[in-house]
PDB file of C-alpha atoms in Angstrom:
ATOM      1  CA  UNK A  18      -6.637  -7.442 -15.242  1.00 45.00           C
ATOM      2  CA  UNK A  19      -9.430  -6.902 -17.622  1.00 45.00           C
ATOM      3  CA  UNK A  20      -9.799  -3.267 -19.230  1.00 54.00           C
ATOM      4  CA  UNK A  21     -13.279  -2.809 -17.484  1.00 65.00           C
ATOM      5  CA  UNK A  22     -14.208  -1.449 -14.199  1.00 83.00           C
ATOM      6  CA  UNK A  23     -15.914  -3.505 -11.294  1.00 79.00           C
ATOM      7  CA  UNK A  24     -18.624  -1.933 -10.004  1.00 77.00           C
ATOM      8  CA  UNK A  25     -21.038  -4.265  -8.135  1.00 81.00           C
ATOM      9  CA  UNK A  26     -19.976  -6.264  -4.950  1.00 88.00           C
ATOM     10  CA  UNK A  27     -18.132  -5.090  -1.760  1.00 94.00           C
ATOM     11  CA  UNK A  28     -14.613  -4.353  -3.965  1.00 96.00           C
ATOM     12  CA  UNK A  29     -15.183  -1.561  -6.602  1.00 97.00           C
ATOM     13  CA  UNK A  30     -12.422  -0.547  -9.267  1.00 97.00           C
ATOM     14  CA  UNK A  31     -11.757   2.245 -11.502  1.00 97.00           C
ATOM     15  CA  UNK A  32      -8.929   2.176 -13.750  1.00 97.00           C
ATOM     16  CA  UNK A  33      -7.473   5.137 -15.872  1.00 97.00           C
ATOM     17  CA  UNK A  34      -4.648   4.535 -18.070  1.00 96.00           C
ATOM     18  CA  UNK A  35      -1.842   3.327 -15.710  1.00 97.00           C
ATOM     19  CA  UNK A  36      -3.565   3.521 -12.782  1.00 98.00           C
ATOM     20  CA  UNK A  37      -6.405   1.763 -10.639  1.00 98.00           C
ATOM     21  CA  UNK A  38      -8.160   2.829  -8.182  1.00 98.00           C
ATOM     22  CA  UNK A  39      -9.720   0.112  -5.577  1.00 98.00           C
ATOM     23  CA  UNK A  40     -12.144   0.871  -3.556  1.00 98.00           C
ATOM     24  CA  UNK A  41     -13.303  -1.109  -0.438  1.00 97.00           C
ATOM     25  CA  UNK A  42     -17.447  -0.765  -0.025  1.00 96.00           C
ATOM     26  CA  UNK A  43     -19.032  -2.876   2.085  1.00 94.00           C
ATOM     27  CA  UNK A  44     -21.984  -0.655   4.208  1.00 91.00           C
ATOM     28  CA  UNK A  45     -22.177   0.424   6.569  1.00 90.00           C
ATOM     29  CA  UNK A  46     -18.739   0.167   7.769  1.00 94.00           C
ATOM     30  CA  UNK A  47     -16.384  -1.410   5.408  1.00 96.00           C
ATOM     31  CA  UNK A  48     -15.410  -4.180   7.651  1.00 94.00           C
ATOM     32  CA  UNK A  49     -13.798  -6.858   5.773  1.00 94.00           C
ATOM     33  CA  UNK A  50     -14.895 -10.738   5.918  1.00 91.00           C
ATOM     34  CA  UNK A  51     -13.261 -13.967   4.390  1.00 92.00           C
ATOM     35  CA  UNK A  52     -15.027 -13.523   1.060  1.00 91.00           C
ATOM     36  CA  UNK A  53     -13.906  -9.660   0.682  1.00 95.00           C
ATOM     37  CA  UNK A  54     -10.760 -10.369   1.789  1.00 95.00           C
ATOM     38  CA  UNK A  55      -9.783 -13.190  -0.966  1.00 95.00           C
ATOM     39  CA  UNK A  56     -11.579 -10.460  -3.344  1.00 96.00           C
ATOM     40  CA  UNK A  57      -9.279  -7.907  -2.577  1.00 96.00           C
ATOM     41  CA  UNK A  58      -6.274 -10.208  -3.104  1.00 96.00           C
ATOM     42  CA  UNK A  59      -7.376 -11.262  -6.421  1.00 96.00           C
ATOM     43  CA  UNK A  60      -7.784  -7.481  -7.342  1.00 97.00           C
ATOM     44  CA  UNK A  61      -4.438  -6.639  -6.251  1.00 97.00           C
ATOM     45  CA  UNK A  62      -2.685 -10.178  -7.681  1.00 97.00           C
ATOM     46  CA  UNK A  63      -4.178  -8.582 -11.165  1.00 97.00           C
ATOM     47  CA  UNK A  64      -2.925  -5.367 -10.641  1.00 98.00           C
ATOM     48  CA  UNK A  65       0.666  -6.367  -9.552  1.00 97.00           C
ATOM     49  CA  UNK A  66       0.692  -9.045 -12.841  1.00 97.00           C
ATOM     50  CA  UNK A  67      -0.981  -6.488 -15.491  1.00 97.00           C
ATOM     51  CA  UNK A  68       1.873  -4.777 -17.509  1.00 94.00           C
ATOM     52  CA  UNK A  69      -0.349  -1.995 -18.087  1.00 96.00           C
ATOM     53  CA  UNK A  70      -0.732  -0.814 -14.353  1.00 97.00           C
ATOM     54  CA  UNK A  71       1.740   1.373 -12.577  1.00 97.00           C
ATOM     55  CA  UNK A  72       0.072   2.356  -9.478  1.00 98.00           C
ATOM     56  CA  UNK A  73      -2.847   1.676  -7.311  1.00 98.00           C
ATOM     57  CA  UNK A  74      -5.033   3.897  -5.301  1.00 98.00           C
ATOM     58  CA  UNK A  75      -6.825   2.258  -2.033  1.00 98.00           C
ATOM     59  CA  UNK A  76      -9.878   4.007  -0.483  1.00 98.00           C
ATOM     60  CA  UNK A  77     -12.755   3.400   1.475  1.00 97.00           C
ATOM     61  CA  UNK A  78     -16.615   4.113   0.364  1.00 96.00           C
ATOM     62  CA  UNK A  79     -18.275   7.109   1.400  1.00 92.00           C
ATOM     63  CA  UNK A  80     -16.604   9.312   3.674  1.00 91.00           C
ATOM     64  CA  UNK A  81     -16.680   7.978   7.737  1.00 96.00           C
ATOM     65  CA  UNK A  82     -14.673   4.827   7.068  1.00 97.00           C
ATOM     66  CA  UNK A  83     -11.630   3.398   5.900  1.00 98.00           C
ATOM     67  CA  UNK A  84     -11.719   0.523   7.207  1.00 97.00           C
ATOM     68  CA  UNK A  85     -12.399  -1.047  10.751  1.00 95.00           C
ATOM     69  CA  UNK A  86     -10.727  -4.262  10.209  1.00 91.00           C
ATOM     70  CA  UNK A  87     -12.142  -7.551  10.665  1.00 86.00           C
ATOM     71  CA  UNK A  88     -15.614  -8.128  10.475  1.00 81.00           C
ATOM     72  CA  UNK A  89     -16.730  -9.465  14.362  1.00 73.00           C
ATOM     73  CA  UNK A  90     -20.209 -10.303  13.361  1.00 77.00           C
ATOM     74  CA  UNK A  91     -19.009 -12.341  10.389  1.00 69.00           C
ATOM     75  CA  UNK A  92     -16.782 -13.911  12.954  1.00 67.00           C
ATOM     76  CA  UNK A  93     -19.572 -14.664  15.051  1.00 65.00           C
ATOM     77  CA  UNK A  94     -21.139 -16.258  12.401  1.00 67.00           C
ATOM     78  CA  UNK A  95     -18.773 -18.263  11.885  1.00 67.00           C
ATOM     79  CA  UNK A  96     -15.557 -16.898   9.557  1.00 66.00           C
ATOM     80  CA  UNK A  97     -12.618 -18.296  11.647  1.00 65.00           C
ATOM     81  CA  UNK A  98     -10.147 -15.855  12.575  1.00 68.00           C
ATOM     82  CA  UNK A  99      -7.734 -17.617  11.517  1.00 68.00           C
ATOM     83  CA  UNK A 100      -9.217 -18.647   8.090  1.00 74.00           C
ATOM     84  CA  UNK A 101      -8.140 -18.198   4.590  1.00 85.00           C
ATOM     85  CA  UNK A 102      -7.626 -14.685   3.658  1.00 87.00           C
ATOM     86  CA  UNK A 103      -6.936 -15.719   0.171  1.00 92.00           C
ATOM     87  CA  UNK A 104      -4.128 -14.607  -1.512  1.00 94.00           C
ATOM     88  CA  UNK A 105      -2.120 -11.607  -0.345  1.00 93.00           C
ATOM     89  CA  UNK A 106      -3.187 -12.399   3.151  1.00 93.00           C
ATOM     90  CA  UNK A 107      -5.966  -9.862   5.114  1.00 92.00           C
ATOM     91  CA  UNK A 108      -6.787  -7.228   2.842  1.00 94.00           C
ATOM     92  CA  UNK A 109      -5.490  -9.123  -0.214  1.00 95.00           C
ATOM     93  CA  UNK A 110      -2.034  -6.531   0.524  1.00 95.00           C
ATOM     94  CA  UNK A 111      -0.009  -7.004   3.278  1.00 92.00           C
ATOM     95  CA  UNK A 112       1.171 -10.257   2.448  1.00 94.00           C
ATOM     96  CA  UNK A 113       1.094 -10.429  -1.433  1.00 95.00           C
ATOM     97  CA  UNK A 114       4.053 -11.373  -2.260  1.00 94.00           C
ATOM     98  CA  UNK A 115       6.711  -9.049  -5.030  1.00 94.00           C
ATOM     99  CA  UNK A 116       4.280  -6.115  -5.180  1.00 96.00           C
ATOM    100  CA  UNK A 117       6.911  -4.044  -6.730  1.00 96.00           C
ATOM    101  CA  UNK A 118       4.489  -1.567  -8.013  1.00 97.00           C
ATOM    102  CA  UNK A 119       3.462   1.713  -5.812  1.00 98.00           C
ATOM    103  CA  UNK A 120       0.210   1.772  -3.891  1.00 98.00           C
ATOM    104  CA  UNK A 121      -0.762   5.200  -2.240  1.00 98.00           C
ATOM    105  CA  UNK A 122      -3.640   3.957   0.921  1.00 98.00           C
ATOM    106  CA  UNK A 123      -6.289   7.430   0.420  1.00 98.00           C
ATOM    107  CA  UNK A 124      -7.491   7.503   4.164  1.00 98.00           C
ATOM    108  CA  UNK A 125     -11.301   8.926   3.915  1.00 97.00           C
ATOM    109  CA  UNK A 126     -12.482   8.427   7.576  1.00 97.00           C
ATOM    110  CA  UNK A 127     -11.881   5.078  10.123  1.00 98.00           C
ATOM    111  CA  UNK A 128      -9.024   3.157   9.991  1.00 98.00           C
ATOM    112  CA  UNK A 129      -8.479   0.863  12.989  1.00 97.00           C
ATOM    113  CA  UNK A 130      -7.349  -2.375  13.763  1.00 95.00           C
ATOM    114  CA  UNK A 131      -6.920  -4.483  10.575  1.00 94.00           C
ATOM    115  CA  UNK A 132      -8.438  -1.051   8.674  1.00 97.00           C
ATOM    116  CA  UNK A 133      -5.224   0.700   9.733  1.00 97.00           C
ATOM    117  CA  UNK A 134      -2.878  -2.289   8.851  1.00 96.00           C
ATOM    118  CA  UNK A 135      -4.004  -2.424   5.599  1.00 97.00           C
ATOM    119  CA  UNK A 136      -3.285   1.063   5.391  1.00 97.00           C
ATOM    120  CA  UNK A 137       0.390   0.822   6.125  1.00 96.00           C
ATOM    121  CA  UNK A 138       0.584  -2.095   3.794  1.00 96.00           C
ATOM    122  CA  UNK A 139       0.920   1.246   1.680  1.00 97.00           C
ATOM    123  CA  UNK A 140       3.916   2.849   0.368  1.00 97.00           C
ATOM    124  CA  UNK A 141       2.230   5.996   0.934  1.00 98.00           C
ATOM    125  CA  UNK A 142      -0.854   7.420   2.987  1.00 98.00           C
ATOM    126  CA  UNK A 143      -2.571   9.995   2.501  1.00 98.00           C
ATOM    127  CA  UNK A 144      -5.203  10.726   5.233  1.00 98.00           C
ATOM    128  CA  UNK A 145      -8.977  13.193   5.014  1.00 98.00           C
ATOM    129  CA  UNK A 146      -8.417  15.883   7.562  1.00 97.00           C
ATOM    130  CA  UNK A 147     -11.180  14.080   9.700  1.00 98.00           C
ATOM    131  CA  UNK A 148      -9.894  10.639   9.770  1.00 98.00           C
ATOM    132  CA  UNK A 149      -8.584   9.160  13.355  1.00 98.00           C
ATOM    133  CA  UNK A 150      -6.927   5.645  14.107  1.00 98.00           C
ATOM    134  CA  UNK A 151      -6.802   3.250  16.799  1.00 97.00           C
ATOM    135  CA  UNK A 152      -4.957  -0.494  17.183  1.00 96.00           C
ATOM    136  CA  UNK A 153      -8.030  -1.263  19.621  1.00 94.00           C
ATOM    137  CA  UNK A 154      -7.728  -5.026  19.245  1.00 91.00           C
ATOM    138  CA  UNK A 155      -6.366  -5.698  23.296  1.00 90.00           C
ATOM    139  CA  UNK A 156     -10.261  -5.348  24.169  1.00 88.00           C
ATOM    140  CA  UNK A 157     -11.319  -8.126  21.772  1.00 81.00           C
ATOM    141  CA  UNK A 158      -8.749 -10.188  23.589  1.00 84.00           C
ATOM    142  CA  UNK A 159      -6.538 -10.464  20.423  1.00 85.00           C
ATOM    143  CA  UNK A 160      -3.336  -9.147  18.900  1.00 88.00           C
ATOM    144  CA  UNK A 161      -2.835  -6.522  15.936  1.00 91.00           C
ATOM    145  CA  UNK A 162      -0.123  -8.963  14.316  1.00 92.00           C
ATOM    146  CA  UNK A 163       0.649  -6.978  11.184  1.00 93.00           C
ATOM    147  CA  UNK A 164       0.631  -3.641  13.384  1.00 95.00           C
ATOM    148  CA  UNK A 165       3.015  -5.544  16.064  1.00 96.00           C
ATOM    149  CA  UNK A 166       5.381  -6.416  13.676  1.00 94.00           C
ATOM    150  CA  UNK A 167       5.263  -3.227  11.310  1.00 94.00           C
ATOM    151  CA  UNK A 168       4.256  -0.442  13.246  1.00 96.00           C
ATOM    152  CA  UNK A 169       7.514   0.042  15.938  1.00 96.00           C
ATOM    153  CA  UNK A 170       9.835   0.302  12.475  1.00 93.00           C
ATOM    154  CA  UNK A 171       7.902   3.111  10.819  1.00 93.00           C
ATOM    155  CA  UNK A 172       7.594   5.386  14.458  1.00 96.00           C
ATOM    156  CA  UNK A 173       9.307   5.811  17.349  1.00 97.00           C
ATOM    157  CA  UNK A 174       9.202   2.364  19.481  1.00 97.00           C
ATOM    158  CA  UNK A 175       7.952   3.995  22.620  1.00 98.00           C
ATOM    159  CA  UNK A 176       4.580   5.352  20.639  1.00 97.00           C
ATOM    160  CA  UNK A 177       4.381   2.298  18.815  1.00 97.00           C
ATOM    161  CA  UNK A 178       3.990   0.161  21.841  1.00 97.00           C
ATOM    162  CA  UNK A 179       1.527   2.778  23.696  1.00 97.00           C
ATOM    163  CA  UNK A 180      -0.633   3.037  20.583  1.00 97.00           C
ATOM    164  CA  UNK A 181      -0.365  -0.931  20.420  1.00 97.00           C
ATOM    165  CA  UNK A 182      -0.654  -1.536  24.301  1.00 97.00           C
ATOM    166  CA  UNK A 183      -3.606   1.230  25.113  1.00 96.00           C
ATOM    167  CA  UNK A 184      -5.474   0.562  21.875  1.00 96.00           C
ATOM    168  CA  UNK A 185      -6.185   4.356  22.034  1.00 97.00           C
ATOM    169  CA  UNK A 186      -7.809   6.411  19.143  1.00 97.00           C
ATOM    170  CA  UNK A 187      -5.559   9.166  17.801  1.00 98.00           C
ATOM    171  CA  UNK A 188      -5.935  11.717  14.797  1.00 98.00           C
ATOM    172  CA  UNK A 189      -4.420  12.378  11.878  1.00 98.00           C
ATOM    173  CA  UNK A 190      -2.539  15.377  12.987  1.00 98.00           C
ATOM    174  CA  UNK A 191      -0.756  13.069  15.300  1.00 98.00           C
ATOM    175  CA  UNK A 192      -0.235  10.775  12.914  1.00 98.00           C
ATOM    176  CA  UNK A 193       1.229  12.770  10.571  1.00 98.00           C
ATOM    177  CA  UNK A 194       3.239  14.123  13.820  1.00 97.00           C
ATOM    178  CA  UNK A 195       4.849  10.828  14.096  1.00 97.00           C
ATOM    179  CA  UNK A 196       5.320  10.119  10.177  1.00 97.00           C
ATOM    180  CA  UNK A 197       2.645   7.982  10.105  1.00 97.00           C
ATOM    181  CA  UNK A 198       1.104   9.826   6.964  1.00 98.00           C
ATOM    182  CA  UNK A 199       2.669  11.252   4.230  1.00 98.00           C
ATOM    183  CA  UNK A 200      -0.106  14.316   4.069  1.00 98.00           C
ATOM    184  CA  UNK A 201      -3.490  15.628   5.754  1.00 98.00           C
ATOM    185  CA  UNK A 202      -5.694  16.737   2.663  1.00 98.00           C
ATOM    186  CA  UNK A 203      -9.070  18.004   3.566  1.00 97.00           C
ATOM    187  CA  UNK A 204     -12.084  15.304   3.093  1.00 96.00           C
ATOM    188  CA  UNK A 205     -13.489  16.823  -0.008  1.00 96.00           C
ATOM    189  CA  UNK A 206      -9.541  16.935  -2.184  1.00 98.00           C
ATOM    190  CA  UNK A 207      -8.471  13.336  -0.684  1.00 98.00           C
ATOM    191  CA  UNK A 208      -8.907  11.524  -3.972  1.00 98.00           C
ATOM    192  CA  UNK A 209      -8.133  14.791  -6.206  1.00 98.00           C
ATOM    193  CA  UNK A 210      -4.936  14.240  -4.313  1.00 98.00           C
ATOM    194  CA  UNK A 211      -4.192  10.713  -4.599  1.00 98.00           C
ATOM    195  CA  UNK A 212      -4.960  10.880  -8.298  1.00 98.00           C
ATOM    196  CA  UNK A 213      -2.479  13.616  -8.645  1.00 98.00           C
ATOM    197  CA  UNK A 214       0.256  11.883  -6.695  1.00 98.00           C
ATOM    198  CA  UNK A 215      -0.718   8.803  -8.661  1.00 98.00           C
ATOM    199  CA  UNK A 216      -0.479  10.374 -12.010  1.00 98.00           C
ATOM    200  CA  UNK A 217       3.038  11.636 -10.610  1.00 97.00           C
ATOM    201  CA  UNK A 218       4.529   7.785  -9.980  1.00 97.00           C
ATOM    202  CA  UNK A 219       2.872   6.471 -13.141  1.00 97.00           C
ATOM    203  CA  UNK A 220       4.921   9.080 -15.328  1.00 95.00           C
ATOM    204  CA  UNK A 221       8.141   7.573 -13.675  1.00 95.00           C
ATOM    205  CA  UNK A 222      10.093   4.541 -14.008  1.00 95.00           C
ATOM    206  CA  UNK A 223       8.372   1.473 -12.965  1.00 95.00           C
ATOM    207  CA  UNK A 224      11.646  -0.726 -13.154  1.00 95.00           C
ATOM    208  CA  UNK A 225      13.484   1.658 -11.112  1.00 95.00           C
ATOM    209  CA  UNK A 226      10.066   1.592  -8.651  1.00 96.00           C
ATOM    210  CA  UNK A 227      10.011  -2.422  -8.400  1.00 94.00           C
ATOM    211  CA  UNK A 228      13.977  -2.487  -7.661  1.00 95.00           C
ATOM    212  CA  UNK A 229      13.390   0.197  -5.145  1.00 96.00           C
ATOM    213  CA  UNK A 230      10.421  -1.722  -3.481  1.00 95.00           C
ATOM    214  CA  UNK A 231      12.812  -5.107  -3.902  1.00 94.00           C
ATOM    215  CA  UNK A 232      15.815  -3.981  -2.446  1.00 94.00           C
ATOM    216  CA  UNK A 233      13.521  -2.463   0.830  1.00 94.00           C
ATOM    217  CA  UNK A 234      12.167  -5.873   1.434  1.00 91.00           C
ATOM    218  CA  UNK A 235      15.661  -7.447   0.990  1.00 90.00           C
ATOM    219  CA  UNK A 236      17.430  -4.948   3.520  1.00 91.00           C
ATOM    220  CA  UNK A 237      14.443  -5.148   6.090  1.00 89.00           C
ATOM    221  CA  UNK A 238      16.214  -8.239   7.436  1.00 85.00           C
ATOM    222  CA  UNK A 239      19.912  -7.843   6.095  1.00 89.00           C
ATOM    223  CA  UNK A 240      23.181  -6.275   7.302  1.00 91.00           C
ATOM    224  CA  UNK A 241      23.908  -3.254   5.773  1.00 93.00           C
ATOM    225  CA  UNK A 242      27.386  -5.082   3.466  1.00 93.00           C
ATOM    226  CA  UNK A 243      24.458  -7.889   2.703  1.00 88.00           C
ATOM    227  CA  UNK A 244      22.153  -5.764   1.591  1.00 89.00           C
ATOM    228  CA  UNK A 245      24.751  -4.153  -1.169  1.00 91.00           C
ATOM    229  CA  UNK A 246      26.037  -7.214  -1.923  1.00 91.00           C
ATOM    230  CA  UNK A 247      22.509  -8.468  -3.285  1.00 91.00           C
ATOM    231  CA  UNK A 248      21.964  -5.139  -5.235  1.00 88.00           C
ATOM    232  CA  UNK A 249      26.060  -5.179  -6.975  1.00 90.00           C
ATOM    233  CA  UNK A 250      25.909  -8.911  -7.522  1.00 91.00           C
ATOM    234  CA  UNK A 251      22.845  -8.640  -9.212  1.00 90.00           C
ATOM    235  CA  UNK A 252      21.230 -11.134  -6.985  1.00 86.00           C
ATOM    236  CA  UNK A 253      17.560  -9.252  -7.003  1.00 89.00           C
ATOM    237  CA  UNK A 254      15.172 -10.062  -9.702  1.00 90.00           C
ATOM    238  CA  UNK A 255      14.077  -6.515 -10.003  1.00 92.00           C
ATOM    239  CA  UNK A 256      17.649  -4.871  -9.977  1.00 91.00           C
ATOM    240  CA  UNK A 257      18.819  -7.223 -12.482  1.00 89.00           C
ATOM    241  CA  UNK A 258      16.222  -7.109 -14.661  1.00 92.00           C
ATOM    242  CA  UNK A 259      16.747  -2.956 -14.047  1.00 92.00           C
ATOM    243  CA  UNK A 260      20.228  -3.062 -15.019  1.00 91.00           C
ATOM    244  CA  UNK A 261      19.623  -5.076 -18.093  1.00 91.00           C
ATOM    245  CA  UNK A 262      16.592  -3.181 -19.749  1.00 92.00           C
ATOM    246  CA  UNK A 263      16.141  -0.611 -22.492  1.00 92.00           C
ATOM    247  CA  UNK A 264      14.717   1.904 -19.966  1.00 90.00           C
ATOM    248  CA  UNK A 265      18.142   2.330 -17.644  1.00 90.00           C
ATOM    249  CA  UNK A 266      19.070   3.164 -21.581  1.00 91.00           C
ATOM    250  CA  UNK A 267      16.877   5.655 -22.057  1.00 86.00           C
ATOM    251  CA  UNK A 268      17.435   7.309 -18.740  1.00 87.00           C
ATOM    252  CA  UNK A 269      20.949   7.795 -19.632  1.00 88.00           C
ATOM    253  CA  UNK A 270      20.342   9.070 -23.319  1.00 91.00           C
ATOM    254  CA  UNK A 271      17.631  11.328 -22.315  1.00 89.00           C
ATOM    255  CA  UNK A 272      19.812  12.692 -19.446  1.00 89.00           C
ATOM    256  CA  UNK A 273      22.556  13.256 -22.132  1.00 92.00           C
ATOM    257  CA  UNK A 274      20.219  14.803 -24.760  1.00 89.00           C
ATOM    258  CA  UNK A 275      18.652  16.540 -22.257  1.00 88.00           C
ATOM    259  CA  UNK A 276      15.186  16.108 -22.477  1.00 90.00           C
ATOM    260  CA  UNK A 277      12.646  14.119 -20.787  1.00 89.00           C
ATOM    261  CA  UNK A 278      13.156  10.428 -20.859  1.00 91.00           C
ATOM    262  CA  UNK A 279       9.879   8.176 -22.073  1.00 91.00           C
ATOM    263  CA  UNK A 280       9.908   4.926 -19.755  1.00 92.00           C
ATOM    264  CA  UNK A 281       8.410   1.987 -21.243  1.00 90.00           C
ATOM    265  CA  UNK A 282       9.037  -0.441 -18.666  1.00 88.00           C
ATOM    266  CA  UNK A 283      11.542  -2.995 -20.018  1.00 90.00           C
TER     267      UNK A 283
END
């Protein structure tokens, strides 16, 4: 990715050192079509391939919405449900394949249907004391897919299946009830927040972070023996390329010397 921000169109980025900040604005709702969609995946296809970036910050514009998912009216003119989402899938994140870099979702108002399966896409939310959430999609006579396969291994099954089966709206004190969210922040510190959380994972160890995120995916569908196995044998991309670098070095000298170790990611 480029040095410079993007500021014009319905995908807005701000990046500071190590981190970038992505920012979904599309008025008045931030509902996302085909065209913002394969947008978003570019941005976050950059962000996962620069060197330079260590973490990502997702947000909303303004402060009523996140995100309410997929745009109907574009649908009814026309974008096929089932169209191309570009790369990453809806929301350019869910899908994007070896994103082994950390990406906190900053929660400023709305998130429902797609909106709110973007934001677990996350590896960490952080949600405005106002924002609520629904999975509302049973009265457009369709399925949340990424919710239905995601949502009932992050909370318990039973709420999981009534959030998914009533489409109700719920708030972000019950989400962070159920571990849905890692924090309530009030509206007006939400990206104070995120930026100081973000600064926190760029100052750490981003090989360590992408065999972390690597051997989550791997054990997702693996026996517990498997899942070792993979991570001893070296058979991970990220743990071997962990176990080989200067920085699993450093960690060890600095531990030894006792002082702060300076990760340079290799």
């Amino acid at each position: 990715m480029s040095g410079q921000d993007m500021t014009d169109g319905p995908v807005k980025t701000r990046r500071d050192g190590a981190i970038l900040e992505v920012t979904l604005d599309r008025p008045k709702a931030n509902a996302i079509d085909l065209a913002t969609s394969k947008v978003m995946g570019e941005v976050f296809r950059d962000f996962r391939d620069d060197p330079d970036l260590r973490v990502a910050i997702l947000t909303g514009g303004g402060d009523k919405f996140f995100c309410p998912g997929w745009d109907l009216k574009a649908a009814a003119d026309g974008d096929a449900v089932d169209g191309d989402y570009g790369v990453g899938g809806f929301g350019g994140l869910q899908e994007l394949r070896d994103m082994n870099k950390p990406v906190i979702a900053a929660v400023n108002g709305i998130a429902c249907g797609g909106g709110l399966e973007l934001a677990i896409s996350a590896d960490m939310i952080l949600a405005a004391d106002h924002a609520t959430f629904a999975l509302p999609e049973i009265r457009s006579g369709t399925v949340a897919d990424a919710a239905s396969i995601k949502l009932p291994k992050r909370i318990p099954y039973h709420i999981a299946m009534e959030l998914l089966l009533t489409g109700r709206w719920f708030d972000a004190e019950e989400a962070n009830r159920w571990g849905l969210v890692n924090e309530i922040v009030p509206g007006d510190q939400l990206m104070d927040r995120a930026w100081e959380l973000a600064r926190l994972l760029a100052s750490g160890p981003p090989l360590v972070y992408a065999a972390i995120k690597e051997v989550v995916r791997d054990a997702e569908d693996c026996k517990f023996q498997d899942a070792m196995n993979h991570i001893t044998q070296r058979q991970l991309r990220a743990v071997d390329v962990l176990y080989s670098s200067e920085d699993q070095l450093e960690g060890a000298r600095a531990f030894a010397e006792k002082r702060d170790p300076v990760w340079k990611g290799r």
